[in-house]
Coordinates of C-alpha atoms and ligand atoms in Angstrom, one line a residue:
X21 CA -169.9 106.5 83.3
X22 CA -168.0 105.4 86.4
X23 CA -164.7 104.6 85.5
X24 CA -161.7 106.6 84.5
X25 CA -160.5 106.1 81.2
X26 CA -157.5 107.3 78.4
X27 CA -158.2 106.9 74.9
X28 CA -156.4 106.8 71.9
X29 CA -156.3 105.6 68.4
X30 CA -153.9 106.3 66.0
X31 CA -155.0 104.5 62.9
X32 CA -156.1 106.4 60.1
X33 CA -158.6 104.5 58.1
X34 CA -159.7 105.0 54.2
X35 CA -163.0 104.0 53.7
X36 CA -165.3 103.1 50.6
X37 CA -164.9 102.0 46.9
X38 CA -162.0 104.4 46.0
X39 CA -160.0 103.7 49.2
X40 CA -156.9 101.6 47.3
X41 CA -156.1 105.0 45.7
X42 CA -154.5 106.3 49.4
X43 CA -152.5 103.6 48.9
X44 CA -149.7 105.1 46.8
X45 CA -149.9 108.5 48.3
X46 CA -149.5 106.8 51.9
X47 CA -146.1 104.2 50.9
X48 CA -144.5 107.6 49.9
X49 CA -144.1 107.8 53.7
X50 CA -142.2 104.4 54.3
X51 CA -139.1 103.1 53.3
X52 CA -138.4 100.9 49.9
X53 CA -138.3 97.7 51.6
X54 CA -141.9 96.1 51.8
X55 CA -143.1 92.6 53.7
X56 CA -146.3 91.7 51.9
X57 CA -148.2 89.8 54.2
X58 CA -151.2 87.5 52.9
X59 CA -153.2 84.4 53.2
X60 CA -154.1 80.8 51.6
X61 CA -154.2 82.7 48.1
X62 CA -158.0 83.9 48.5
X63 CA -156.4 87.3 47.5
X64 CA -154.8 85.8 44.3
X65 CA -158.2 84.0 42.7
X66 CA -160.5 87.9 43.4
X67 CA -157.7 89.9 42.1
X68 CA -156.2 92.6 44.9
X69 CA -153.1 90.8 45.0
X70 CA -152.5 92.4 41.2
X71 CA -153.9 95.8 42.6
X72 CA -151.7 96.2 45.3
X73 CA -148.6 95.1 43.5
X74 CA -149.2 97.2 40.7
X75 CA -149.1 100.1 43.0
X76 CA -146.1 98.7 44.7
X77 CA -144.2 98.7 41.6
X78 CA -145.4 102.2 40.5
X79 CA -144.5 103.4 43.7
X80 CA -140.8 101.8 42.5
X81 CA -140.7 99.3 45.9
X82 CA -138.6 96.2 46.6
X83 CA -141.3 93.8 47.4
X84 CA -140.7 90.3 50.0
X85 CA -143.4 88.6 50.7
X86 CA -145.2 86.4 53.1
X87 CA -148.0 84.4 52.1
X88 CA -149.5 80.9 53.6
X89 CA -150.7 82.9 56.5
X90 CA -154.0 80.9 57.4
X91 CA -156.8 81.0 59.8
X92 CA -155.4 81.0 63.3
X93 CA -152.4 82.3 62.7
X94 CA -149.4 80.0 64.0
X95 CA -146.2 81.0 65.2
X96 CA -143.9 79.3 63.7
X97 CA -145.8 81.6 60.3
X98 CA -145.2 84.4 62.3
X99 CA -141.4 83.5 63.1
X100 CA -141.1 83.1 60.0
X101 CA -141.8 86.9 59.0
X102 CA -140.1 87.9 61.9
X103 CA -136.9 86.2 60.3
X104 CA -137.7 87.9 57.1
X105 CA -138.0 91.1 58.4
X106 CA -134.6 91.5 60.2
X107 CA -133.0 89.8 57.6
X108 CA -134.0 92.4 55.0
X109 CA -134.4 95.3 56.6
X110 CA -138.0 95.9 56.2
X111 CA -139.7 99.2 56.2
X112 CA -142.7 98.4 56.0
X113 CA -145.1 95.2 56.8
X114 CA -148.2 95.6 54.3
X115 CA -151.2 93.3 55.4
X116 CA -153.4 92.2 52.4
X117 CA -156.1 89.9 54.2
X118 CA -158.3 89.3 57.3
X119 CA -158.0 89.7 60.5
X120 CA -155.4 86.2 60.9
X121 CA -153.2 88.0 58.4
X122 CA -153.6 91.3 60.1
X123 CA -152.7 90.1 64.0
X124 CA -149.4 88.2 62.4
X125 CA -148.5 91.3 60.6
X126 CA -148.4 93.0 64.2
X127 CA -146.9 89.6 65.6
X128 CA -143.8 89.6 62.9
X129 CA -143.5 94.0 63.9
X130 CA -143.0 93.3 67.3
X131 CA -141.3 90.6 67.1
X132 CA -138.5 90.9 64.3
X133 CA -136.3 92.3 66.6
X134 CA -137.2 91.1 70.5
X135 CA -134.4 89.5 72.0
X136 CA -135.4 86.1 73.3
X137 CA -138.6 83.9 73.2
X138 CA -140.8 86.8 72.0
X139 CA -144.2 84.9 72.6
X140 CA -143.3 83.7 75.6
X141 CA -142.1 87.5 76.6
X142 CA -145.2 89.3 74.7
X143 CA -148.0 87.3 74.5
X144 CA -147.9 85.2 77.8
X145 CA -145.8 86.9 80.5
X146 CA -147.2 90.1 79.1
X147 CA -143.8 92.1 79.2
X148 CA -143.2 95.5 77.8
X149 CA -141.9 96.0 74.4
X150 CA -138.6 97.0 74.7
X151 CA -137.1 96.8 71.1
X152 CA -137.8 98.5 68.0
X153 CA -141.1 97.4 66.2
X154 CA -141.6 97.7 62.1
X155 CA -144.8 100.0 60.8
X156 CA -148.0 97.5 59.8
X157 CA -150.8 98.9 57.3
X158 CA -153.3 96.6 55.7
X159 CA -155.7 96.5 53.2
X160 CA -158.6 94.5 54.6
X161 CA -160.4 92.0 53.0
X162 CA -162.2 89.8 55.4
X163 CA -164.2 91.5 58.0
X164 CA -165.2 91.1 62.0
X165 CA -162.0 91.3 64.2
X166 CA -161.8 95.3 64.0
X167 CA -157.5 94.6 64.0
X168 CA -157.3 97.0 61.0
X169 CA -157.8 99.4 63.9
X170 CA -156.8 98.1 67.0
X171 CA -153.7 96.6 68.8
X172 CA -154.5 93.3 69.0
X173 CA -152.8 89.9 67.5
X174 CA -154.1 86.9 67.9
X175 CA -151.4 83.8 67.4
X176 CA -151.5 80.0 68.0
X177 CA -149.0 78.2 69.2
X178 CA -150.0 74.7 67.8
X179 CA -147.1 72.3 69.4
X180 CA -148.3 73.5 72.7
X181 CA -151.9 73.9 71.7
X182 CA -152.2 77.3 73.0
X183 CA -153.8 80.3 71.2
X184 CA -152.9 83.4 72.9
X185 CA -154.1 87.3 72.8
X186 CA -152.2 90.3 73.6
X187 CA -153.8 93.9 73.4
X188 CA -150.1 95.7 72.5
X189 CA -150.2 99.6 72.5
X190 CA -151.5 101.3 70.2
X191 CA -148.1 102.0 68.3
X192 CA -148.5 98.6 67.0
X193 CA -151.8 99.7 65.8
X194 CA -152.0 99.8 61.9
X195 CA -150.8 103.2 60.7
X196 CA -153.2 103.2 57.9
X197 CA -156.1 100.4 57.3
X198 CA -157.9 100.3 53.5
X199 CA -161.6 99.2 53.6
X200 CA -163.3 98.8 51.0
X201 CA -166.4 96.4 51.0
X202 CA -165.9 95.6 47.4
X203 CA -163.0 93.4 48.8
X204 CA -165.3 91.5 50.8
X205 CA -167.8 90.2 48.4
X206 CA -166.0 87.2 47.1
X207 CA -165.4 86.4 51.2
X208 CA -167.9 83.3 51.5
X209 CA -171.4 83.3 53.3
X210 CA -169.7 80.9 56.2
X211 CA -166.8 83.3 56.6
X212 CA -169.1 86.3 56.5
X213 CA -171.6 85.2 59.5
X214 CA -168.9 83.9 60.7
X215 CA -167.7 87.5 61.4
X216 CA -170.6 89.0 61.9
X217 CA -170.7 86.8 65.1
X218 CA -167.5 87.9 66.2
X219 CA -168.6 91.6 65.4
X220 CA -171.8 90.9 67.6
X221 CA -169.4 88.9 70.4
X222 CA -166.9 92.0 70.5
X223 CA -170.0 94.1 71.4
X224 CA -171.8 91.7 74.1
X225 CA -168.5 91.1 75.6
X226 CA -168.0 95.0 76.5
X227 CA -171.8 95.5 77.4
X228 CA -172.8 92.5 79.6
X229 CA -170.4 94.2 82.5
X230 CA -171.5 97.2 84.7
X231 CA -174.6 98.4 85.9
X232 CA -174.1 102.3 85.5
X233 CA -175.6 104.6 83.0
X234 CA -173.0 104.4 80.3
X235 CA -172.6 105.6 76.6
X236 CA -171.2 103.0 75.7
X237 CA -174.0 100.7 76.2
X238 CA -175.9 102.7 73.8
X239 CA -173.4 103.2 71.3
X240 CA -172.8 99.1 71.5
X241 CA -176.8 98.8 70.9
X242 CA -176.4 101.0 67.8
X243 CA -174.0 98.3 66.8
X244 CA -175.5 95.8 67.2
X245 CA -179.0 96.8 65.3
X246 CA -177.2 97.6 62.4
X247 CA -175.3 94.4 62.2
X248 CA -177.7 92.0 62.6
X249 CA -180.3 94.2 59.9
X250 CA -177.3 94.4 57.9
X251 CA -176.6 90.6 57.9
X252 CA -179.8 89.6 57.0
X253 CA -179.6 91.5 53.8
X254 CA -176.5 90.3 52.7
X255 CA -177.1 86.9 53.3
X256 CA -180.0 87.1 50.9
X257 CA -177.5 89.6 48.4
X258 CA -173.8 89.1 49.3
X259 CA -172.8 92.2 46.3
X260 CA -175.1 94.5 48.5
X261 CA -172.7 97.2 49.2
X262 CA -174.8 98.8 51.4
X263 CA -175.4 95.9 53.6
X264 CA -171.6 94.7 53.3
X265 CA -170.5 98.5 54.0
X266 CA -172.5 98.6 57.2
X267 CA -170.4 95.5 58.1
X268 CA -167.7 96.8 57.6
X269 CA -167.7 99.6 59.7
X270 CA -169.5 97.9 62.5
X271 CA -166.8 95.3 62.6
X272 CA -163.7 98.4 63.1
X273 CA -166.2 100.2 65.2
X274 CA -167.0 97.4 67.7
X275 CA -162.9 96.9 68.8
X276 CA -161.3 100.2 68.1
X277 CA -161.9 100.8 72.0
X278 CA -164.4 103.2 71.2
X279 CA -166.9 101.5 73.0
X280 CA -165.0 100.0 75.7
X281 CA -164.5 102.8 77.5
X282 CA -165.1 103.1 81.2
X283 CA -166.6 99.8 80.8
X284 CA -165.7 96.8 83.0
X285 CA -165.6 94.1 80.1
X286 CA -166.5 90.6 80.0
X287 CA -163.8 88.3 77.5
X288 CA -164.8 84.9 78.9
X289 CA -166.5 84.0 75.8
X290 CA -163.2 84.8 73.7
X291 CA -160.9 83.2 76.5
X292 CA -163.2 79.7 75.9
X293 CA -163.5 79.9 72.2
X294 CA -159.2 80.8 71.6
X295 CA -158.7 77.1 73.4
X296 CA -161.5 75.7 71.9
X297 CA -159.4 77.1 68.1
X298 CA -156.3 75.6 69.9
X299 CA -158.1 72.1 69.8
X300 CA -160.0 72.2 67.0
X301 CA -158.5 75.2 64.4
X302 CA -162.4 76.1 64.2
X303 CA -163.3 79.4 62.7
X304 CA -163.2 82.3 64.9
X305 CA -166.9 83.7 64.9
X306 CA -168.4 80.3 64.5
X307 CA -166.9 79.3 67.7
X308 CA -167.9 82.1 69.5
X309 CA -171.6 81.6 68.7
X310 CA -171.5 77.6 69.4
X311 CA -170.1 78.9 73.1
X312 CA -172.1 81.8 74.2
X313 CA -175.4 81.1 74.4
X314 CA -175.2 78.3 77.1
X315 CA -172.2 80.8 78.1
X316 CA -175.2 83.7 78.8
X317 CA -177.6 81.2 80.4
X318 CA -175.4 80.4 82.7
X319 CA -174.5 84.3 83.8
X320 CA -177.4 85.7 82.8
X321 CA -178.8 85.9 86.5
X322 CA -176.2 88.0 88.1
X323 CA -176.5 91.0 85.5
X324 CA -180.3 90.4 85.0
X325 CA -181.3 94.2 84.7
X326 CA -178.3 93.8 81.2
X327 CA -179.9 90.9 79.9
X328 CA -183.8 92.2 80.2
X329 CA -182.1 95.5 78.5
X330 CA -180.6 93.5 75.9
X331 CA -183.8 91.8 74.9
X332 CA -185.7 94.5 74.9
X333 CA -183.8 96.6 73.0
X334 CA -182.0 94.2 70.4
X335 CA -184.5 91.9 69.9
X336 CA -187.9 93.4 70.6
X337 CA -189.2 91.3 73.1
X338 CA -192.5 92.4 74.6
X339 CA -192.2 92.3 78.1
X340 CA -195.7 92.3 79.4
X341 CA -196.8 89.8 81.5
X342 CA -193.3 88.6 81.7
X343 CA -190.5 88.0 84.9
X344 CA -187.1 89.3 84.3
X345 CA -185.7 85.7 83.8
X346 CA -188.6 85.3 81.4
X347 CA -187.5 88.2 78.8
X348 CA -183.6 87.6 79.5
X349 CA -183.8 84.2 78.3
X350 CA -186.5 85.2 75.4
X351 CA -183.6 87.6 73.9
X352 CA -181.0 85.0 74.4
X353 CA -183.6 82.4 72.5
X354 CA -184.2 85.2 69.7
X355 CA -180.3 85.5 69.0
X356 CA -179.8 82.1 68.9
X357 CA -182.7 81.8 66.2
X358 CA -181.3 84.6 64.5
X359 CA -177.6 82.9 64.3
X360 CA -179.2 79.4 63.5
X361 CA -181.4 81.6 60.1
X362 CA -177.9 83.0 59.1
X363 CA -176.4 80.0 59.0
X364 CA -173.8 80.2 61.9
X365 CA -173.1 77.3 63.6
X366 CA -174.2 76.6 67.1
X367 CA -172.7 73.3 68.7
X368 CA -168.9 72.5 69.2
X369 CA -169.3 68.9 67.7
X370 CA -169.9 70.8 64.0
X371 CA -166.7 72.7 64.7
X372 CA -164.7 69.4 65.4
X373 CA -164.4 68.8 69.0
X374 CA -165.0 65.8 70.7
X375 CA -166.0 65.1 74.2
X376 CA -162.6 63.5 75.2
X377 CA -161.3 67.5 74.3
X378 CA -163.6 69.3 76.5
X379 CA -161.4 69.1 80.1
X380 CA -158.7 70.3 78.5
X381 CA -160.3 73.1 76.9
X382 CA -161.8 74.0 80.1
X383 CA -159.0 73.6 81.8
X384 CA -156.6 75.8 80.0
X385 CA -159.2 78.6 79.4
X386 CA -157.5 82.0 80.9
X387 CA -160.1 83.0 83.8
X388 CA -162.3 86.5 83.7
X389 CA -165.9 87.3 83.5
X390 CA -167.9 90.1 84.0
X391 CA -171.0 89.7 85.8
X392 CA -169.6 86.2 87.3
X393 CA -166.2 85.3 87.2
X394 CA -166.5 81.3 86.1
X395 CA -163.9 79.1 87.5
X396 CA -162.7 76.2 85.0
X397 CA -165.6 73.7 86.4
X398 CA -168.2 75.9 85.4
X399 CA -166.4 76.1 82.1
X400 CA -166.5 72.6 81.4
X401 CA -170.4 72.9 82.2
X402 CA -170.8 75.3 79.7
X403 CA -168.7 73.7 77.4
X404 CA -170.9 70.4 77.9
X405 CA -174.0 72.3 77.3
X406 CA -173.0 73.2 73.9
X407 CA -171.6 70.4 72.7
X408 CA -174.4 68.9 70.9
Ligands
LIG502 O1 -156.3 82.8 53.6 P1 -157.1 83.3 52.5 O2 -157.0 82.5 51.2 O3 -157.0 84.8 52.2 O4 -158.7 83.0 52.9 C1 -159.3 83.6 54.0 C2 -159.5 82.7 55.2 O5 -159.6 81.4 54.7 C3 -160.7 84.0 53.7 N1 -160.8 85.4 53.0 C4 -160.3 86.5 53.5 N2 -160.7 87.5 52.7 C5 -161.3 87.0 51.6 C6 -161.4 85.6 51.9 N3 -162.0 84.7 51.0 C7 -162.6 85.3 49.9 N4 -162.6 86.6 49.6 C8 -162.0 87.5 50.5 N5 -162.0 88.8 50.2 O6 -161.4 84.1 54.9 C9 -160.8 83.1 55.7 C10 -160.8 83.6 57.2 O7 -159.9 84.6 57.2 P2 -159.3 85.1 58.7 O8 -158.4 86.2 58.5 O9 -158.8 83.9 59.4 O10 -160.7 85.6 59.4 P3 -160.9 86.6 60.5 O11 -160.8 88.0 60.0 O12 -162.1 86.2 61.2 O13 -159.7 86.5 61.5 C11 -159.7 85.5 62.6 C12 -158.5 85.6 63.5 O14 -158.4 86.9 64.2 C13 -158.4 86.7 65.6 C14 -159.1 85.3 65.7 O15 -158.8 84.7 67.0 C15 -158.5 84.6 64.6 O16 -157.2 84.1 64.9 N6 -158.9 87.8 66.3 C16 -158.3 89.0 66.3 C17 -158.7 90.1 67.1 C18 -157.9 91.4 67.1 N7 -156.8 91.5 66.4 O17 -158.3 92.3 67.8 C19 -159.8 90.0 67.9 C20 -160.7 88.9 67.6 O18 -161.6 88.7 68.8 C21 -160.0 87.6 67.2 O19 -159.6 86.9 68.4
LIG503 ZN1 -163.4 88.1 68.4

């Protein structure tokens, strides 16, 4: 491992079928005044929303809530919250939902009480938090961002067609995240392989960087095998707890900075596909898949010794008789196969955009890279490539 690195992760996670019973026990530590936080109503029709608020009430809270939160969470949702939360004196922000629910949960905490334009200040300029931030918990019910254990939120800001990520510290981290993959059987087969392509993207963007001899690496392939034989079972048998646990806990595993550490780190792919959500409102995983495979056959050639690595080990491709470009691009052919059996979608015209979108997309992509650092030309090449 080459570089330096600090970790630290302070949410405590309940795991399994029994894990709403930590519930109770846990709001004994927070205040009476509770912000609900939920989605389009997805929660409502399966039946946690009357779990959790049946706890809420035993445990003799004042319950607010905010619900509507959809896909792509949008600031003026989040704003919203924020006004809630000052204006009531909230102890507490529950999060009941995936990860769009989650990321505006942490966006309403740290921003109840910032003085000013706080997405301006925290999620583009990148300040400091310098006011007083509410507590976040969640009980998650849709899975593949990992932010029932990280810092991150995710917001759009649909007037000016931007969707921006901040990484805050980890005090905005959930204090306690519920998991239990009973919740996520009613989540549908799009949504699900939707997130197991984010769970797989979260992964490839922390490996393809680096050329040391790195745990990481090896904890990210562990990952990733259990994902994708985890995903193939519960496409065939969505109740398969097994399957859907394994999920699960490859999704929180994959972005709880675990396996980041003293690893370079890629993003590109996320920079492209959070303008690509801007324009289109597209689903998260889905748009990471249509981007990255022309994205890796573009960069494939300056980390070859990765990419050979990566077929090999994740997708069994022999290599005898074969150049390196040979079995880099077989393994990036077998994943795309893989995502195309699983139903995940792999051009940006089924995810709504047009070809009149694509130099603005490029152009307002942030700029990083691992391997190669694209510039925003070479973005609109890549986003050409997988348009159709
Ligand atoms: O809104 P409801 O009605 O609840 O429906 C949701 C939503 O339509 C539905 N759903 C959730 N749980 C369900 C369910 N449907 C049936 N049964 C259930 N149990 O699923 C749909 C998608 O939910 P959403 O929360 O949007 O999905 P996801 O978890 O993929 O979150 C995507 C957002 O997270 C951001 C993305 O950019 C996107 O905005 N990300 C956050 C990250 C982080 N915090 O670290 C990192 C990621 O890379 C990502 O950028
Ligand atoms: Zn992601």
């Amino acid at each position: 491992m080459k570089f330096d690195f600090t970790f630290e992760n302070p949410t405590k996670i309940y795991f399994g079928k029994n894990s709403l019973d930590n519930l109770e026990p846990e709001l004994k530590n927070y205040g009476k005044k509770i912000l609900l936080a939920y989605g389009g109503g997805s929660i409502k029709k399966n039946g946690i929303y009357d779990k959790v608020i049946a706890i809420l009430k035993k445990c003799d809270k004042e319950v607010f809530e905010c619900s509507g939160i959809l896909p792509n969470p949008a600031l003026s949702k989040m704003l919203e919250g924020a006004k809630m939360v000052k204006e009531n004196n909230i102890d507490l922000i529950l999060a009941v939902g995936g990860g769009s629910v989650v990321d505006c949960a942490k966006g309403i905490a740290v921003s109840a009480y910032a003085e000013g334009d706080a997405f301006q200040r925290y999620w583009i300029n990148f300040e400091d938090i310098n006011n007083k931030t509410v507590p976040v918990a969640s009980v998650l019910t849709m899975v593949g961002t990992g932010s029932e254990m990280n810092g991150g939120s995710v917001i759009s800001d649909t007037v000016n067609k931007v969707k921006a990520g901040r990484v805050f510290p980890s005090f905005v981290n959930p204090k306690f995240s519920i998991l239990n993959p009973e919740f996520t059987f009613t989540v549908s087969k799009y949504q699900m392989v939707s997130g197991v392509f984010d769970i797989m993207s979260h992964c490839m963007e922390q490996y393809f960087s680096g050329d040391d001899d790195n745990t990481s690496d090896y904890l990210i392939e562990g990952i990733l095998k259990s994902v994708i034989h985890s995903v193939k079972i519960a496409v065939q048998d969505p109740n398969n707890y097994e399957a859907r646990s394994n999920i699960m806990w490859c999704a929180t595993m994959a972005l709880n900075k675990v396996v980041g550490c003293s690893k370079e780190q890629d993003w590109e792919v996320h920079a492209i596909e959070h303008q690509l959500s801007a324009y289109t409102n597209c689903s998260h995983g889905m748009g990471l898949c249509a981007i990255s495979m022309p994205y890796y056959r573009y960069i494939y050639k300056y980390g070859l010794p990765k990419f050979v690595r990566f077929a090999k080990e994740i997708w069994n491709v022999d290599a005898t008789g074969k150049s390196d470009d040979e079995v880099a691009l077989e393994g990036i052919a077998c994943m795309e196969k893989f995502a195309k059996e699983c139903g995940m979608i792999t051009t940006l015209k089924e995810l709504g955009a047009t070809k009149e979108m694509l130099p603005d997309i490029a152009n307002s992509c942030l700029l990083g890279g691992g391997y190669k650092k694209v510039n925003h030309e070479e973005i609109l090449e890549i986003l050409k490539q997988c348009y159709e």
